[in-house]
Coordinates of C-alpha atoms in Angstrom, one line a residue:
M1 CA 378.7 -59.1 123.1
I2 CA 381.3 -56.2 122.3
S3 CA 379.3 -53.1 123.2
P4 CA 380.1 -49.5 121.7
A5 CA 381.1 -48.3 125.1
S6 CA 383.3 -50.8 125.5
I7 CA 385.0 -50.0 122.1
D8 CA 385.2 -46.2 123.1
A9 CA 386.6 -47.1 126.4
M10 CA 389.6 -49.2 124.8
L11 CA 390.2 -46.5 122.3
T12 CA 390.4 -43.6 125.0
A13 CA 392.7 -45.8 127.4
E14 CA 394.9 -47.1 124.5
R15 CA 395.4 -43.4 122.9
A16 CA 396.5 -42.1 126.2
L17 CA 398.9 -45.2 126.5
F18 CA 400.3 -44.9 123.3
A19 CA 401.0 -41.1 124.0
Q20 CA 402.7 -42.0 127.1
R21 CA 404.9 -44.8 125.7
N22 CA 406.0 -43.1 122.7
P23 CA 407.5 -39.6 123.9
N24 CA 410.4 -39.7 121.0
S25 CA 407.9 -40.3 118.2
A26 CA 405.7 -37.8 119.4
A27 CA 408.7 -35.0 119.1
L28 CA 409.6 -36.1 115.7
A29 CA 406.0 -36.3 114.4
A30 CA 405.9 -32.3 115.8
K31 CA 409.0 -31.6 113.8
A32 CA 407.9 -33.6 110.7
A33 CA 404.7 -31.7 110.8
N34 CA 406.6 -28.8 109.8
H35 CA 407.2 -29.1 106.2
W36 CA 405.6 -32.7 105.4
H37 CA 402.0 -32.4 104.1
R38 CA 399.9 -33.9 107.3
G39 CA 403.2 -34.8 108.9
V40 CA 404.4 -37.9 106.9
P41 CA 406.3 -38.4 103.9
F42 CA 403.3 -40.5 102.3
H43 CA 399.9 -40.4 103.8
W44 CA 399.6 -44.3 104.4
M45 CA 401.9 -44.0 107.3
L46 CA 398.8 -42.1 109.1
D47 CA 396.6 -45.3 108.6
W48 CA 397.8 -47.1 111.8
G49 CA 395.2 -45.1 113.7
T50 CA 397.7 -44.0 116.3
P51 CA 397.4 -40.2 117.8
F52 CA 400.5 -39.6 116.0
P53 CA 403.0 -41.5 113.8
L54 CA 404.9 -44.3 115.2
F55 CA 408.8 -43.8 114.1
A56 CA 410.5 -46.5 113.1
E57 CA 414.1 -47.0 114.1
R58 CA 415.1 -50.1 112.4
A59 CA 413.7 -53.8 111.4
E60 CA 415.4 -57.0 110.9
G61 CA 413.4 -60.5 110.2
A62 CA 410.2 -60.3 111.4
E63 CA 411.0 -57.8 114.3
L64 CA 410.8 -53.8 114.3
W65 CA 412.1 -51.4 116.7
D66 CA 410.7 -47.8 117.1
V67 CA 412.6 -44.8 118.2
D68 CA 411.6 -45.2 122.0
G69 CA 413.2 -48.3 122.1
H70 CA 409.9 -50.6 122.0
R71 CA 410.2 -54.0 120.0
F72 CA 407.8 -55.1 117.8
D73 CA 406.7 -58.6 116.6
D74 CA 405.8 -57.5 112.8
F75 CA 403.0 -59.6 111.0
C76 CA 402.4 -56.7 108.9
L77 CA 405.8 -56.5 107.2
G78 CA 405.6 -53.4 105.2
D79 CA 402.2 -54.5 103.9
T80 CA 403.6 -57.1 102.1
G81 CA 406.9 -55.1 100.8
S82 CA 408.9 -57.0 103.2
M83 CA 406.7 -60.2 103.2
F84 CA 409.8 -62.5 103.1
G85 CA 411.4 -60.4 106.3
H86 CA 412.8 -57.3 106.5
S87 CA 416.2 -57.0 105.0
P88 CA 416.8 -60.6 104.3
A89 CA 420.9 -60.9 104.4
P90 CA 421.1 -62.2 100.5
V91 CA 419.2 -59.0 99.4
A92 CA 421.1 -56.5 101.7
D93 CA 424.5 -58.2 100.5
A94 CA 423.5 -57.5 97.0
I95 CA 422.3 -53.9 97.5
A96 CA 425.5 -52.8 99.2
R97 CA 427.5 -54.7 96.4
Q98 CA 425.8 -53.1 93.6
A99 CA 425.6 -49.6 95.5
S100 CA 429.3 -49.6 94.8
R101 CA 429.3 -50.4 91.1
G102 CA 426.6 -47.9 90.0
L103 CA 422.7 -47.5 90.8
T104 CA 421.3 -47.2 87.4
Y105 CA 422.7 -47.5 83.8
M106 CA 419.9 -47.6 81.6
L107 CA 421.7 -50.7 80.4
P108 CA 421.1 -54.4 81.5
T109 CA 423.3 -56.4 83.6
D110 CA 424.0 -60.1 83.9
D111 CA 421.5 -59.9 86.8
A112 CA 418.6 -59.7 84.3
V113 CA 419.4 -62.9 82.7
V114 CA 419.4 -64.7 85.9
V115 CA 416.2 -62.7 87.1
A116 CA 414.2 -63.5 83.6
D117 CA 415.3 -67.1 83.9
E118 CA 413.9 -67.6 87.3
L119 CA 410.5 -65.8 86.8
A120 CA 410.1 -67.7 83.6
K121 CA 410.8 -70.9 85.3
R122 CA 408.5 -70.1 88.4
F123 CA 405.5 -68.4 87.0
K124 CA 405.3 -70.4 83.5
L125 CA 405.2 -67.4 81.3
P126 CA 408.0 -66.9 78.9
F127 CA 408.5 -63.0 78.7
W128 CA 409.0 -60.6 81.2
Q129 CA 409.4 -56.8 81.6
V130 CA 410.6 -54.7 84.8
T131 CA 408.7 -51.6 86.1
S132 CA 409.3 -49.7 89.4
S133 CA 406.0 -50.5 91.1
A134 CA 402.7 -53.1 90.8
S135 CA 400.8 -50.0 89.9
E136 CA 403.3 -49.1 87.0
A137 CA 403.1 -52.6 86.0
N138 CA 399.3 -52.8 86.3
R139 CA 398.9 -49.7 84.3
A140 CA 401.4 -50.8 81.5
V141 CA 399.4 -54.3 81.4
I142 CA 396.1 -52.4 80.7
R143 CA 397.9 -50.4 77.9
W144 CA 399.0 -53.4 76.3
C145 CA 395.9 -55.3 76.4
R146 CA 394.2 -52.4 74.8
G147 CA 396.6 -52.0 72.4
I148 CA 396.7 -55.4 71.2
T149 CA 393.0 -56.3 71.0
G150 CA 391.9 -53.2 69.9
R151 CA 389.1 -53.1 72.8
D152 CA 388.9 -50.0 75.2
Q153 CA 386.9 -52.1 78.0
I154 CA 388.5 -53.7 81.1
L155 CA 386.7 -55.7 83.6
I156 CA 387.5 -55.6 87.2
F157 CA 385.9 -56.9 90.6
N158 CA 384.2 -54.8 93.3
G159 CA 386.6 -53.9 96.1
C160 CA 389.6 -54.8 94.1
Y161 CA 393.1 -53.3 94.6
H162 CA 395.7 -52.9 91.8
G163 CA 397.6 -50.0 93.2
A164 CA 397.3 -46.2 92.1
V165 CA 395.9 -47.4 88.4
D166 CA 392.8 -44.6 87.8
D167 CA 391.0 -47.3 85.6
V168 CA 390.2 -49.5 88.7
F169 CA 389.0 -47.3 91.0
V170 CA 385.1 -48.1 90.3
D171 CA 383.1 -49.8 93.0
L172 CA 379.8 -51.5 93.2
R173 CA 377.3 -49.7 95.4
D174 CA 374.0 -51.2 95.8
G175 CA 374.5 -53.1 92.6
V176 CA 375.5 -49.8 90.8
P177 CA 378.9 -48.8 89.4
M178 CA 380.1 -45.8 91.3
L179 CA 383.6 -44.0 91.0
R180 CA 385.6 -44.6 94.2
R181 CA 385.2 -41.6 96.5
S182 CA 389.0 -41.7 97.3
L183 CA 389.8 -41.0 93.8
V184 CA 391.3 -37.7 93.9
G185 CA 391.3 -35.0 90.7
Q186 CA 389.7 -37.5 88.2
V187 CA 388.7 -35.6 84.8
Y188 CA 386.9 -38.0 83.1
D189 CA 384.4 -41.0 84.2
V190 CA 386.3 -44.2 83.9
R191 CA 383.4 -45.9 84.2
E192 CA 383.2 -45.3 80.2
H193 CA 386.0 -47.5 80.0
T194 CA 385.9 -49.9 83.0
R195 CA 383.2 -52.6 83.9
V196 CA 382.8 -53.9 87.4
I197 CA 381.2 -57.1 88.8
E198 CA 381.1 -59.0 92.0
F199 CA 383.7 -61.7 92.3
N200 CA 382.6 -65.5 92.3
D201 CA 379.7 -64.5 90.2
L202 CA 380.1 -66.6 87.3
A203 CA 376.9 -65.7 85.4
A204 CA 377.8 -61.7 85.5
L205 CA 381.5 -62.7 84.7
E206 CA 380.0 -64.1 81.6
A207 CA 377.7 -61.3 80.9
A208 CA 380.4 -59.0 81.1
L209 CA 382.5 -60.8 78.7
A210 CA 379.9 -61.7 76.4
P211 CA 379.8 -58.3 74.2
G212 CA 382.9 -59.2 73.2
D213 CA 384.7 -55.5 73.7
V214 CA 386.7 -56.3 77.0
A215 CA 390.5 -56.1 76.4
C216 CA 391.0 -57.7 79.8
L217 CA 390.2 -59.2 83.1
L218 CA 392.4 -58.0 85.9
M219 CA 392.2 -59.9 89.1
E220 CA 393.8 -60.7 92.1
P221 CA 393.2 -64.9 92.2
A222 CA 391.9 -64.1 96.0
M223 CA 390.9 -61.0 96.8
T224 CA 393.0 -59.2 99.6
N225 CA 392.3 -55.5 100.0
V226 CA 388.7 -55.6 100.7
G227 CA 389.4 -58.3 103.4
M228 CA 390.5 -61.7 102.0
V229 CA 387.9 -63.4 99.7
L230 CA 388.8 -66.6 98.3
P231 CA 387.7 -68.1 95.0
D232 CA 384.9 -70.4 94.8
D233 CA 386.1 -74.3 93.5
G234 CA 386.4 -74.0 89.9
Y235 CA 385.9 -70.2 89.5
L236 CA 389.3 -69.4 88.1
E237 CA 389.4 -72.1 86.0
A238 CA 385.7 -70.9 84.6
A239 CA 387.1 -67.4 84.2
R240 CA 390.2 -68.8 82.5
E241 CA 387.8 -70.6 79.8
L242 CA 385.3 -67.6 79.8
C243 CA 388.4 -65.3 78.8
T244 CA 389.8 -67.6 76.2
R245 CA 386.2 -67.8 74.5
H246 CA 385.6 -64.4 74.6
G247 CA 389.2 -63.1 73.3
T248 CA 389.7 -61.2 76.8
L249 CA 393.3 -61.3 78.0
L250 CA 393.4 -62.8 81.5
V251 CA 395.7 -60.8 83.9
F252 CA 396.5 -62.2 87.6
D253 CA 397.9 -59.6 89.8
E254 CA 400.0 -61.7 92.5
T255 CA 401.4 -58.9 94.2
H256 CA 399.6 -60.0 97.4
T257 CA 399.1 -63.6 96.7
I258 CA 402.6 -64.4 95.9
S259 CA 402.0 -65.7 99.7
T260 CA 400.0 -68.6 98.5
G261 CA 403.0 -70.8 97.8
Y262 CA 406.5 -70.8 95.9
G263 CA 404.8 -70.2 92.4
G264 CA 402.2 -68.1 94.0
H265 CA 398.4 -68.6 93.8
T266 CA 399.1 -69.5 90.0
G267 CA 402.1 -71.8 90.6
T268 CA 400.1 -73.6 93.5
Y269 CA 396.4 -73.8 92.3
G270 CA 396.8 -72.5 88.6
P271 CA 395.4 -71.7 85.9
I272 CA 398.0 -69.9 83.6
P273 CA 396.9 -66.5 82.8
D274 CA 397.9 -64.6 79.8
L275 CA 399.7 -61.7 81.7
F276 CA 400.9 -61.9 85.4
V277 CA 401.8 -58.8 87.9
L278 CA 404.2 -59.0 90.8
G279 CA 405.5 -56.4 92.7
K280 CA 406.5 -55.0 96.2
P281 CA 408.3 -58.3 97.7
V282 CA 410.0 -59.5 94.5
A283 CA 413.2 -57.4 95.2
G284 CA 413.2 -58.0 99.0
G285 CA 411.5 -54.2 99.8
V286 CA 413.7 -52.2 97.0
P287 CA 411.0 -50.6 94.5
C288 CA 410.5 -53.0 91.9
A289 CA 407.8 -54.9 90.0
V290 CA 407.4 -57.4 87.1
Y291 CA 405.2 -58.5 84.7
G292 CA 404.9 -61.3 82.4
F293 CA 403.0 -62.8 79.4
S294 CA 402.7 -65.6 77.0
A295 CA 404.3 -66.0 73.6
D296 CA 401.3 -65.2 72.0
V297 CA 401.0 -61.7 73.6
A298 CA 404.4 -61.0 73.0
E299 CA 404.1 -61.7 69.6
R300 CA 400.7 -59.4 69.5
M301 CA 402.9 -56.8 71.1
E302 CA 405.5 -56.7 68.4
H303 CA 402.6 -56.3 65.7
V304 CA 401.5 -53.4 67.7
R305 CA 405.1 -51.6 67.7
A306 CA 405.4 -52.2 64.1
Q307 CA 402.2 -50.2 63.2
G308 CA 403.2 -47.2 65.4
E309 CA 406.3 -45.2 65.4
T310 CA 409.7 -45.4 67.3
G311 CA 409.9 -43.5 70.7
H312 CA 408.5 -43.6 74.1
S313 CA 405.3 -45.6 74.3
G314 CA 404.3 -44.1 77.8
I315 CA 405.0 -47.4 79.1
G316 CA 407.8 -47.5 81.7
T317 CA 410.3 -44.6 83.3
T318 CA 413.7 -43.9 83.4
L319 CA 414.7 -46.1 86.5
S320 CA 412.4 -48.9 85.3
A321 CA 414.9 -52.0 85.6
N322 CA 417.9 -50.1 87.0
A323 CA 421.0 -52.0 88.3
L324 CA 420.2 -51.8 92.1
A325 CA 416.7 -53.3 91.5
L326 CA 417.8 -56.0 89.2
A327 CA 420.6 -57.1 91.9
A328 CA 418.1 -57.2 94.7
M329 CA 415.6 -59.2 92.4
R330 CA 418.2 -61.8 91.6
A331 CA 419.1 -62.4 95.5
C332 CA 415.5 -62.2 96.6
L333 CA 414.3 -64.9 94.0
T334 CA 417.1 -67.0 94.0
Q335 CA 418.2 -67.2 97.9
V336 CA 415.1 -65.9 99.8
M337 CA 411.8 -66.7 98.2
T338 CA 412.9 -70.3 98.1
P339 CA 410.9 -73.5 98.5
A340 CA 412.5 -73.8 102.2
A341 CA 411.1 -70.3 103.1
Y342 CA 407.5 -71.4 102.0
A343 CA 408.1 -74.8 103.6
H344 CA 408.4 -72.5 107.1
M345 CA 405.8 -69.9 106.5
L346 CA 403.0 -72.1 105.5
P347 CA 402.7 -74.3 108.3
L348 CA 403.6 -71.8 111.0
A349 CA 400.5 -69.7 109.2
E350 CA 398.2 -72.5 109.5
T351 CA 399.1 -72.8 113.2
L352 CA 398.6 -69.2 113.7
A353 CA 395.2 -69.4 112.0
Q354 CA 394.4 -72.2 114.3
K355 CA 395.3 -70.2 117.5
V356 CA 393.2 -67.3 116.3
K357 CA 390.4 -69.3 115.8
A358 CA 390.8 -71.0 119.3
V359 CA 391.3 -67.6 121.1
I360 CA 387.8 -66.2 119.3
A361 CA 386.1 -69.3 120.5
A362 CA 387.4 -69.1 123.9
N363 CA 385.7 -65.5 123.9
G364 CA 382.4 -66.7 123.1
L365 CA 382.7 -64.7 119.4
D366 CA 381.1 -66.0 116.4
W367 CA 384.0 -64.5 114.2
H368 CA 385.3 -66.1 111.1
V369 CA 389.3 -66.8 110.1
T370 CA 390.3 -66.9 106.7
H371 CA 393.9 -67.9 105.4
I372 CA 395.7 -69.0 102.3
G373 CA 399.0 -69.6 102.6
S374 CA 401.2 -67.5 104.5
R375 CA 398.4 -64.8 104.5
G376 CA 395.6 -64.7 107.2
E377 CA 392.7 -62.4 108.5
F378 CA 390.2 -62.5 111.1
I379 CA 387.0 -61.2 110.2
C380 CA 384.6 -59.9 112.8
S381 CA 381.7 -61.6 111.0
D382 CA 380.3 -65.2 111.3
K383 CA 381.4 -66.1 107.8
A384 CA 383.6 -65.6 105.1
A385 CA 382.9 -63.1 102.6
R386 CA 382.4 -64.2 98.9
N387 CA 382.6 -60.6 97.2
G388 CA 383.3 -57.3 97.8
T389 CA 380.0 -56.3 99.0
E390 CA 380.0 -58.9 101.6
A391 CA 383.2 -58.1 102.7
R392 CA 382.6 -54.5 103.0
A393 CA 379.5 -55.5 105.0
A394 CA 381.5 -57.3 107.8
M395 CA 384.2 -54.5 108.3
Q396 CA 383.7 -53.2 112.0
G397 CA 385.9 -49.9 111.7
P398 CA 385.9 -48.5 115.5
L399 CA 386.1 -52.2 116.7
E400 CA 389.2 -53.1 114.3
H401 CA 390.8 -49.6 115.2
A402 CA 390.7 -50.6 119.0
L403 CA 392.2 -53.8 118.4
H404 CA 395.1 -52.7 116.2
L405 CA 396.3 -49.9 118.9
F406 CA 395.8 -52.4 121.6
L407 CA 398.0 -54.8 120.1
I408 CA 400.3 -52.1 118.9
N409 CA 400.7 -50.8 122.6
R410 CA 401.7 -54.5 123.4
G411 CA 404.3 -55.0 120.8
V412 CA 402.4 -56.6 118.0
L413 CA 402.1 -55.0 114.7
I414 CA 399.4 -56.5 112.1
A415 CA 398.3 -54.7 108.7
P416 CA 396.6 -51.3 109.7
F417 CA 393.9 -51.7 106.7
H418 CA 392.1 -54.5 108.4
N419 CA 393.2 -57.3 110.5
M420 CA 395.5 -59.3 108.1
T421 CA 398.6 -61.2 108.9
L422 CA 401.4 -62.4 107.2
V423 CA 404.1 -64.9 108.4
S424 CA 407.5 -64.6 106.8
P425 CA 410.6 -67.2 106.7
A426 CA 412.0 -65.2 109.8
T427 CA 408.6 -65.5 112.0
R428 CA 409.2 -67.6 114.9
P429 CA 406.5 -70.0 117.0
E430 CA 406.7 -67.9 119.9
Q431 CA 405.9 -64.7 117.9
V432 CA 403.0 -66.4 116.6
D433 CA 402.1 -67.5 120.3
R434 CA 402.3 -63.9 121.4
L435 CA 400.1 -62.6 118.8
A436 CA 397.4 -65.2 119.9
E437 CA 398.2 -64.3 123.7
V438 CA 397.9 -60.1 123.0
L439 CA 394.8 -60.7 121.3
D440 CA 393.0 -62.8 123.9
E441 CA 394.1 -60.2 126.4
C442 CA 392.6 -57.4 123.9
L443 CA 389.3 -59.6 123.4
Q444 CA 388.7 -60.4 127.3
T445 CA 389.2 -56.4 127.9
L446 CA 386.6 -55.6 125.2
I447 CA 384.0 -58.3 126.4
G448 CA 384.6 -57.5 130.3

């Protein structure tokens, strides 16, 4: 029902409208291009599909303002980094208080005690460490798993995302493991040490683990980067049993799926992994991540340490667990990421999912809406994907680009990578209504 000509026409019109509406961003983009490579401090800032970068001026709660004075209803929320709202007051206050007392000491603070107790209580794993990003945490977890098992292989899922970790940049293309083409400057073939299978394929999982040489299965409980792919009933429990049977450590990366509920996907649905990674939102947007592990894993870590020598292990950096991050994390965990916050987020996200479904149906489109917890996505396909290959096949690049640009020009931000939305504790019902209304306007325009 949506023709390529209609998509092209919308892209042309919306690019022109964006340029007209954003002269201040255009001027800043021209200046930034003098010395920032590709005109931005980091390349992801170009992924919104706008003719030039949109420069932000400030954000608060679930709203963002650009340098041209436009206000946005923000359902991207820093691609999860601000999942609990921009600058929550307890986190902002903690940052300001700690900033006057020192930013980093290479020593623990009393915040560390509270943070560890809160993490252990909420996520059911007794021991924790802090890093500066989820990428760093995943890299550390892979090294520990290889070190304590004596195995070199890791197992991942096609289409997975675990940050900037070289080991996971492997996809299946027509059933064949291939290096992800976006991996820059890799000098050895990571497929020598990384095995990749499809999500929700229990037989493939059992076959991959059967040789007994896999150190860890690194996974999101529900895939979120290739589009949202939810686990089949019983799949995670089967994965837990198979990992235990074959001596493989199970790692849940909950950096995105923390949106599922108060204890993340693990605490909401189970099972309990051997190791657990959480980044982005855990300190309210301050760069920080944590990884937790069982008592058995901790004991095996100490055995590895005893066999080695003192000195730097290659895990962690100078700014890991700095005082500012710990203060922000304490405030976020105890005052922001609360049961009350989820009690607001989850039903409002359900309302958003239902409204988007109604808009899609009203426009005669056979599209699918997937959501879990406060995270949702509408897919330009008639069914939910069960694995990475199906999720990629459902992607409609130019169409999604047109949708995103139309929404941006009318003051609505969703994640630029695909049609994903997040509902925060600060999101209001009228913002949900507005997203649905603007999406309806967009689809009516495309369909004609």
